[in-house]
PDB file of C-alpha atoms in Angstrom:
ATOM      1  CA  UNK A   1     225.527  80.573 126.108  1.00  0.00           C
ATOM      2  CA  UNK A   2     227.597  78.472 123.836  1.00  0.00           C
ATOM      3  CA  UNK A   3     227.085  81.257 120.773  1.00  0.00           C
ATOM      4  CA  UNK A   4     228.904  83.153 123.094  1.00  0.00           C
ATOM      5  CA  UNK A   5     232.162  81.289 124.284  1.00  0.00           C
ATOM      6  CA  UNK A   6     231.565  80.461 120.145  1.00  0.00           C
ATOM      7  CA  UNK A   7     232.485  84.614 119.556  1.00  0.00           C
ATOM      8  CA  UNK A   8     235.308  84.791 122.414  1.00  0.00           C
ATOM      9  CA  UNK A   9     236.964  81.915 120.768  1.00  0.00           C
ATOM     10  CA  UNK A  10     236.799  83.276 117.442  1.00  0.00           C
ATOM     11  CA  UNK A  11     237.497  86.439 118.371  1.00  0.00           C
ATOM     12  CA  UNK A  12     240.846  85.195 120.236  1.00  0.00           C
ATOM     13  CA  UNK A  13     241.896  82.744 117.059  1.00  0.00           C
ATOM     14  CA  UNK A  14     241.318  86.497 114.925  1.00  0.00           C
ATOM     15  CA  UNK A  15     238.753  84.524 112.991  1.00  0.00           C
ATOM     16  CA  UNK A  16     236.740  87.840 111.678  1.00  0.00           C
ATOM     17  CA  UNK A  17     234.495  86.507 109.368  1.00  0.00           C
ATOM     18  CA  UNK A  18     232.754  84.298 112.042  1.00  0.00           C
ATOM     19  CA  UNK A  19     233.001  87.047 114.581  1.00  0.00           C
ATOM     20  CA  UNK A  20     230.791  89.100 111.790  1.00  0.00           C
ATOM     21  CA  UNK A  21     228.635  86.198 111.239  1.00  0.00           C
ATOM     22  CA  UNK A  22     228.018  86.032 114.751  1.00  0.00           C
ATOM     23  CA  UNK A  23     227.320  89.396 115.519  1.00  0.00           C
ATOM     24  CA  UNK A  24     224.792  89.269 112.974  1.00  0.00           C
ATOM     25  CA  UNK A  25     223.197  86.412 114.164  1.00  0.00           C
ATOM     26  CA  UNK A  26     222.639  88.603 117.121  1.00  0.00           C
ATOM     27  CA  UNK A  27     225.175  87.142 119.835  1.00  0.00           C
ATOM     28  CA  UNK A  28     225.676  89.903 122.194  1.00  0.00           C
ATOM     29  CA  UNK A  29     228.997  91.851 121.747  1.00  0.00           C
ATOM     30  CA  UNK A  30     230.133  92.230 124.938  1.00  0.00           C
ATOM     31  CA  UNK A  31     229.033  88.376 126.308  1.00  0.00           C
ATOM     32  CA  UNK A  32     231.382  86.549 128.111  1.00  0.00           C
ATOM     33  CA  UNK A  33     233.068  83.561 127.402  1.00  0.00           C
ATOM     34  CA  UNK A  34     234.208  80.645 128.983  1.00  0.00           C
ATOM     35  CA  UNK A  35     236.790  82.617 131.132  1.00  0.00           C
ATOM     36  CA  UNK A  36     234.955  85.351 131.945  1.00  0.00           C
ATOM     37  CA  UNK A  37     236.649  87.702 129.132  1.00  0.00           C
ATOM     38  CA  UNK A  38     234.452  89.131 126.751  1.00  0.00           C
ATOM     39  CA  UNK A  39     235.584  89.374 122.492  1.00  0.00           C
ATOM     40  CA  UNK A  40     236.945  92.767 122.329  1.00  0.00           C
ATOM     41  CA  UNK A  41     239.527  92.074 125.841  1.00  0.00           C
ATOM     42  CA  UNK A  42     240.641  88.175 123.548  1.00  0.00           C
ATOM     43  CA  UNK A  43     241.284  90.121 120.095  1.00  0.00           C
ATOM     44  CA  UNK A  44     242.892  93.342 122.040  1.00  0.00           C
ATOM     45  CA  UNK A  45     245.328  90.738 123.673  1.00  0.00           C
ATOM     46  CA  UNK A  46     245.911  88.677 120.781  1.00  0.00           C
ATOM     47  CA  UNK A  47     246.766  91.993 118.224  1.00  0.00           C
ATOM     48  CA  UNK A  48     243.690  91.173 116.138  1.00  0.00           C
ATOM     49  CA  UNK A  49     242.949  94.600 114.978  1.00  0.00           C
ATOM     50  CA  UNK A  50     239.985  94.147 112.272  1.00  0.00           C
ATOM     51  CA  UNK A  51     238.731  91.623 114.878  1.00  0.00           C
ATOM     52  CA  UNK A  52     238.929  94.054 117.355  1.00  0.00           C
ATOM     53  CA  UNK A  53     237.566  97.050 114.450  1.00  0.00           C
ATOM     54  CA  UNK A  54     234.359  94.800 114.038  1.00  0.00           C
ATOM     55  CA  UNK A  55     234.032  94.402 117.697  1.00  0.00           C
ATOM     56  CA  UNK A  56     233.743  98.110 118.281  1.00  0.00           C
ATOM     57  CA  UNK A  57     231.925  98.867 115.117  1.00  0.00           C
ATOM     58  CA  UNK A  58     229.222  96.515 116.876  1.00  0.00           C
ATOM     59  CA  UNK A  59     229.469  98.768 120.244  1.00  0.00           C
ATOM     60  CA  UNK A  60     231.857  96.851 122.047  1.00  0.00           C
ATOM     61  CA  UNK A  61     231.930  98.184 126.212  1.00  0.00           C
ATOM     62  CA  UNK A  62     235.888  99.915 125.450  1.00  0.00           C
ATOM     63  CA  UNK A  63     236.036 100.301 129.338  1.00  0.00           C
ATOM     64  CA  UNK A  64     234.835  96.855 130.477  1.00  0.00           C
ATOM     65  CA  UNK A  65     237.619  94.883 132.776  1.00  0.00           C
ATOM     66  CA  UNK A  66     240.005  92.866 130.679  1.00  0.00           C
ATOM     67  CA  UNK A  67     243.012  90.719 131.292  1.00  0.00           C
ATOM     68  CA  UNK A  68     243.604  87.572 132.690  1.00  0.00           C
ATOM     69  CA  UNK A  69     242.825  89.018 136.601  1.00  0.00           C
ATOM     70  CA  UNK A  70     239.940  91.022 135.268  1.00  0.00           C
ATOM     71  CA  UNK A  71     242.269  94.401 135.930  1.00  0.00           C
ATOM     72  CA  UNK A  72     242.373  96.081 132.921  1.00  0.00           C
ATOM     73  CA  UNK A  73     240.783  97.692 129.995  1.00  0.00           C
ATOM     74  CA  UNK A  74     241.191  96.439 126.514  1.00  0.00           C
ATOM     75  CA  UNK A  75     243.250  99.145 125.993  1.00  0.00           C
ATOM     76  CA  UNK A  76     245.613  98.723 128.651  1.00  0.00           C
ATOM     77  CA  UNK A  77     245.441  94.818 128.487  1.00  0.00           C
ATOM     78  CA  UNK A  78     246.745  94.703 124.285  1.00  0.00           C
ATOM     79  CA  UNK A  79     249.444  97.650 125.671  1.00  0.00           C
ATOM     80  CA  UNK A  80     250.403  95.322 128.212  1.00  0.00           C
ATOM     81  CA  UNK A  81     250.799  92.383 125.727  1.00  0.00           C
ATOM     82  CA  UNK A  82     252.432  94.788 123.190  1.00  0.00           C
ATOM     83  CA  UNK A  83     249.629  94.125 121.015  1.00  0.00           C
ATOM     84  CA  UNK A  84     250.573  97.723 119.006  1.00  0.00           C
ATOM     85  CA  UNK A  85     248.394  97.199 116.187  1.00  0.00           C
ATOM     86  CA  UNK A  86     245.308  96.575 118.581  1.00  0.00           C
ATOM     87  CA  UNK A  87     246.558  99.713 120.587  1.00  0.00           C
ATOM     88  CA  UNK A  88     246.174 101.430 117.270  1.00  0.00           C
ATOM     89  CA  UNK A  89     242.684 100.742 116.664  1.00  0.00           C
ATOM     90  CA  UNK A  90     241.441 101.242 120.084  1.00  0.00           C
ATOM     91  CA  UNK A  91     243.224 104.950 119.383  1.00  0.00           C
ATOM     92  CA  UNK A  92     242.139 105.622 116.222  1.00  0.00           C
ATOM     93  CA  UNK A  93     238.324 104.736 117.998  1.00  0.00           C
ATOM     94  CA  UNK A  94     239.102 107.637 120.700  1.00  0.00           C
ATOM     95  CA  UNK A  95     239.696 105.168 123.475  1.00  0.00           C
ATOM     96  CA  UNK A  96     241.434 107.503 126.236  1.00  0.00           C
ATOM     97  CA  UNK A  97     244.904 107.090 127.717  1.00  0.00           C
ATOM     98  CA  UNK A  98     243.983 107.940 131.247  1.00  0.00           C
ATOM     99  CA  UNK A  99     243.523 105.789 134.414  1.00  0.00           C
ATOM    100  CA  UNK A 100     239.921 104.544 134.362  1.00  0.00           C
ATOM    101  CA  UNK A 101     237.788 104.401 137.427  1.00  0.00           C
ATOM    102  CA  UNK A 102     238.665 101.267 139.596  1.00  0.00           C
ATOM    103  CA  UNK A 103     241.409 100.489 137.102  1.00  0.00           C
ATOM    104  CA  UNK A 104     244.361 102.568 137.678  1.00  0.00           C
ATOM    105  CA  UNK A 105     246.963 100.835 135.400  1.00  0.00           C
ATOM    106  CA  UNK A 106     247.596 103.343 132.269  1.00  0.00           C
ATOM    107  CA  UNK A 107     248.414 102.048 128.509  1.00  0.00           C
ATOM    108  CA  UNK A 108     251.964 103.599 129.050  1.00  0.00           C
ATOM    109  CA  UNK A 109     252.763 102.000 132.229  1.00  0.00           C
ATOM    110  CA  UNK A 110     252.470  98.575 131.390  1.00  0.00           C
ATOM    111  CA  UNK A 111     253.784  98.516 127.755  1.00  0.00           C
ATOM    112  CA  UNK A 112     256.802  99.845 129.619  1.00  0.00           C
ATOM    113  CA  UNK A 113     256.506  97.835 132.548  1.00  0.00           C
ATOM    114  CA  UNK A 114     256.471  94.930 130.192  1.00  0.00           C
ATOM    115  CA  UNK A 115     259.155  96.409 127.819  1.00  0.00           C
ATOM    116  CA  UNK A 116     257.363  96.950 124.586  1.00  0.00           C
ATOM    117  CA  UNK A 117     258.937  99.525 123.079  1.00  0.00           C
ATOM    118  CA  UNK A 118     257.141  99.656 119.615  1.00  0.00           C
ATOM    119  CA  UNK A 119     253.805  99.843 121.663  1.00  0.00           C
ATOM    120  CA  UNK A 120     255.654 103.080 124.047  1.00  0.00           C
ATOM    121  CA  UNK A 121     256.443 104.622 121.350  1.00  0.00           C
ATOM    122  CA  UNK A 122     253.237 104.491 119.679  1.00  0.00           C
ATOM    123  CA  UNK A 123     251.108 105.788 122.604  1.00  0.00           C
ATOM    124  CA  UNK A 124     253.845 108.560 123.015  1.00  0.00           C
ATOM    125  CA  UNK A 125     253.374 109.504 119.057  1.00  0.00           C
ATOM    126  CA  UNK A 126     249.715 109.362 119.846  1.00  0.00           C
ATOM    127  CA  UNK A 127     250.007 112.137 122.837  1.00  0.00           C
ATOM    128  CA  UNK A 128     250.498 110.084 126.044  1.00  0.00           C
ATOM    129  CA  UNK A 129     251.710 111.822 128.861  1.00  0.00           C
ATOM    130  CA  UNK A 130     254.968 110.940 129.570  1.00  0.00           C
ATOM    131  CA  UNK A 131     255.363 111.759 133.060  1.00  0.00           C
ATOM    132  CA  UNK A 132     252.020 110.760 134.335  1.00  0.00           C
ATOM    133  CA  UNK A 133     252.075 109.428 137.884  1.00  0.00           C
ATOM    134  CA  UNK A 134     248.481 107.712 137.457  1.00  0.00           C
ATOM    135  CA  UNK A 135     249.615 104.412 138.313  1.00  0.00           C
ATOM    136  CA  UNK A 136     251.127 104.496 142.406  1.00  0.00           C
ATOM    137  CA  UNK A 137     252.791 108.085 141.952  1.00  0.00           C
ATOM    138  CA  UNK A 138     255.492 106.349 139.534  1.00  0.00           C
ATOM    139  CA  UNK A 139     256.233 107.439 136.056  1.00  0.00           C
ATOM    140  CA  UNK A 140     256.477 105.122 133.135  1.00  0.00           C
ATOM    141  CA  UNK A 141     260.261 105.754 133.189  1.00  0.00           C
ATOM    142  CA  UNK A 142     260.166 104.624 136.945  1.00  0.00           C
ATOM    143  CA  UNK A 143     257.930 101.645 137.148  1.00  0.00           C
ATOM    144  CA  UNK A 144     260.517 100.184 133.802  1.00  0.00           C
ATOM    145  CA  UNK A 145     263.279 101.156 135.825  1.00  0.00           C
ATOM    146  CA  UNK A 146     262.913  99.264 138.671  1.00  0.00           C
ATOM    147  CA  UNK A 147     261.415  96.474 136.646  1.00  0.00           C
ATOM    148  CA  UNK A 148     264.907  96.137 134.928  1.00  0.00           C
ATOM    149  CA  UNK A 149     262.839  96.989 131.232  1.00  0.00           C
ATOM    150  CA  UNK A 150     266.266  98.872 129.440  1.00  0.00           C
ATOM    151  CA  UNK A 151     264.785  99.162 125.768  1.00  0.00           C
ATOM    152  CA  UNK A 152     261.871 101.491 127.416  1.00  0.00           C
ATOM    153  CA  UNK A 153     263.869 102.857 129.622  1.00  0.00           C
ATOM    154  CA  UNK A 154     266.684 103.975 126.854  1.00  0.00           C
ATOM    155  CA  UNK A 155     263.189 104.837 124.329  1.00  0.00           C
ATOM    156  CA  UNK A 156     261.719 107.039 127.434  1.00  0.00           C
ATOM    157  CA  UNK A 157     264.593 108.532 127.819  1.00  0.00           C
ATOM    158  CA  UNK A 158     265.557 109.236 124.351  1.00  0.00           C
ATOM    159  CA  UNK A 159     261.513 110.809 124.052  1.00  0.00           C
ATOM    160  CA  UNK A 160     262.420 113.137 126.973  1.00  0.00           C
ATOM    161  CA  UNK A 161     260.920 111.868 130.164  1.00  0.00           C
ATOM    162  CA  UNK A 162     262.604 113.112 132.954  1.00  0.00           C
ATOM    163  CA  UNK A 163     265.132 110.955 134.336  1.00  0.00           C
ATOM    164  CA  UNK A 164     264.805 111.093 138.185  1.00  0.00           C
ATOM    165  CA  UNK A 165     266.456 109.990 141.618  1.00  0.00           C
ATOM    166  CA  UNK A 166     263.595 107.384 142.563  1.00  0.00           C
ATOM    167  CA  UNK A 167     264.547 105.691 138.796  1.00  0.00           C
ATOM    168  CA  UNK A 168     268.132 105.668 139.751  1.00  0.00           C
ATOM    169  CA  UNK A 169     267.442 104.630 143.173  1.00  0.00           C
ATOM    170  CA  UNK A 170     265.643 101.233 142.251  1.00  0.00           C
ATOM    171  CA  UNK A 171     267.825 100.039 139.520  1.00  0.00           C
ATOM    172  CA  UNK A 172     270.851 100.091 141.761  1.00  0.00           C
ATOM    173  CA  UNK A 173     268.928  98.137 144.604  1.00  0.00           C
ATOM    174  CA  UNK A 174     267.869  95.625 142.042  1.00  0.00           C
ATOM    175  CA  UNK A 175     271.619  95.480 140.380  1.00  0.00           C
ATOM    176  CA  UNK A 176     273.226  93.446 143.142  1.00  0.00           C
ATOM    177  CA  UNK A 177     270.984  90.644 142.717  1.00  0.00           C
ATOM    178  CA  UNK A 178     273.112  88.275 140.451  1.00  0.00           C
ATOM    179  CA  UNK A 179     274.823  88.535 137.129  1.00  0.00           C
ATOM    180  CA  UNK A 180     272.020  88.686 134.932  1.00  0.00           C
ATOM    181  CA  UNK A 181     270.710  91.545 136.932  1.00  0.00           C
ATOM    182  CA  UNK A 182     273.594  93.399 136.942  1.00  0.00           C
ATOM    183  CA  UNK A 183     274.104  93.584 133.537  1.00  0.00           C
ATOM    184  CA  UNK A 184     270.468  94.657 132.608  1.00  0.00           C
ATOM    185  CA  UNK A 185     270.551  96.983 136.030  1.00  0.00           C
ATOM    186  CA  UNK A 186     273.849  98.410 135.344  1.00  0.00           C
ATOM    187  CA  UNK A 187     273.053  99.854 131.637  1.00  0.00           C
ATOM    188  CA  UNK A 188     270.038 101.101 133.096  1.00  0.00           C
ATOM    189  CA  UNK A 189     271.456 102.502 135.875  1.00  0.00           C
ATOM    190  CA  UNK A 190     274.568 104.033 133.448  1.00  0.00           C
ATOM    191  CA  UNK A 191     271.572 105.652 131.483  1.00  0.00           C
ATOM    192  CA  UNK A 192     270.102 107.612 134.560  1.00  0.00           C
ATOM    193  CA  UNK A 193     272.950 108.671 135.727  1.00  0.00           C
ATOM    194  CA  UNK A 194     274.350 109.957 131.921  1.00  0.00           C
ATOM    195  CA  UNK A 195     270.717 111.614 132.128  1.00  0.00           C
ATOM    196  CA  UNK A 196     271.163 113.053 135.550  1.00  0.00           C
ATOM    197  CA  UNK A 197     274.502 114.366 134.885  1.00  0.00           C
ATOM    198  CA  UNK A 198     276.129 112.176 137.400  1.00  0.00           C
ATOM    199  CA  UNK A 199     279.692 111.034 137.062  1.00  0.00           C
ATOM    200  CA  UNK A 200     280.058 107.048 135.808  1.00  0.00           C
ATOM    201  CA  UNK A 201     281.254 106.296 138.842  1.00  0.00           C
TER     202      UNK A 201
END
């Protein structure tokens, strides 16, 4: 057990060489640690990409739960950290974009969602689907719009998505709120409309 929480803490510090060591010591590569996360879901939050190579050289479970509620996939839990580099690897290892059973939450989403625009614009270079309503029938464009995210809403934009009335919608609800609000709200809100073709005003 403590060989274990051992690997999960080295693989969340990015300590490789004693993840390798471990591994071929035989600790199991998907064991849990003292949180209940296993190595690959630590180094896929914490952006340790040859941590997280090693892991799935060693067969590492790339649709186990992940993240801190046990919600996610690897993959969806680095994207939602912005760890790009670890979004990379679990690519470049054929780790799908989709919604996985029980976990609905796509990589797009929440990099958007939590406005990491190096990480959108990865997945979108990598062949995301831009207007996939996977995650509560809202786009990417739509969930970072009402969330108040303007660097992925200005990248989403800029990439194509289609700008719609739901976006517009919830940004103006959400721009009353207080000043801080308003100014975030308002240039997203001046970016929908530009987008729609609606006046300023």
């Amino acid at each position: 057990m403590e060989r274990s929480y051992e690997l999960t803490r080295a693989a969340k510090d990015g300590d490789v060489t004693t993840v390798a060591r471990l591994l071929g010591a035989g600790v199991v590569v998907d064991a849990l640690g003292e949180d209940a996360r296993t190595a690959l879901d630590l180094a896929a939050q914490e952006n340790h990409a040859d941590v997280v190579r090693v892991l799935l050289g060693a067969g590492a479970d790339t649709a186990a739960h992940a993240g801190p509620y046990h919600d996610l996939t690897p993959l969806t839990c680095a994207a939602m950290y912005g760890s790009t580099d670890a979004v990379a690897v679990l690519l470049d290892a054929g780790v799908s974009m989709a919604a996985q059973d029980r976990i609905p939450y796509t990589p797009l989403v929440v990099a958007a969602g939590d406005n990491h625009a190096e990480t959108v614009a990865l997945l979108l270079d990598r062949g995301a689907d831009i207007e996939d309503r996977a995650m509560k029938g809202r786009t990417a464009l739509e969930w970072a719009a009402c969330l108040g995210r303007v660097e992925a809403v200005l990248l989403l934009l800029d990439r194509g998505a289609e700008a719609t009335d739901t976006a517009l919608r919830c940004a103006e609800r959400h721009a009353g709120r207080g000043e801080e609000e308003r100014g975030r709200y308002g240039r997203i809100g001046a970016a929908l409309r530009a987008a729609l073709g609606h006046d300023a005003a």
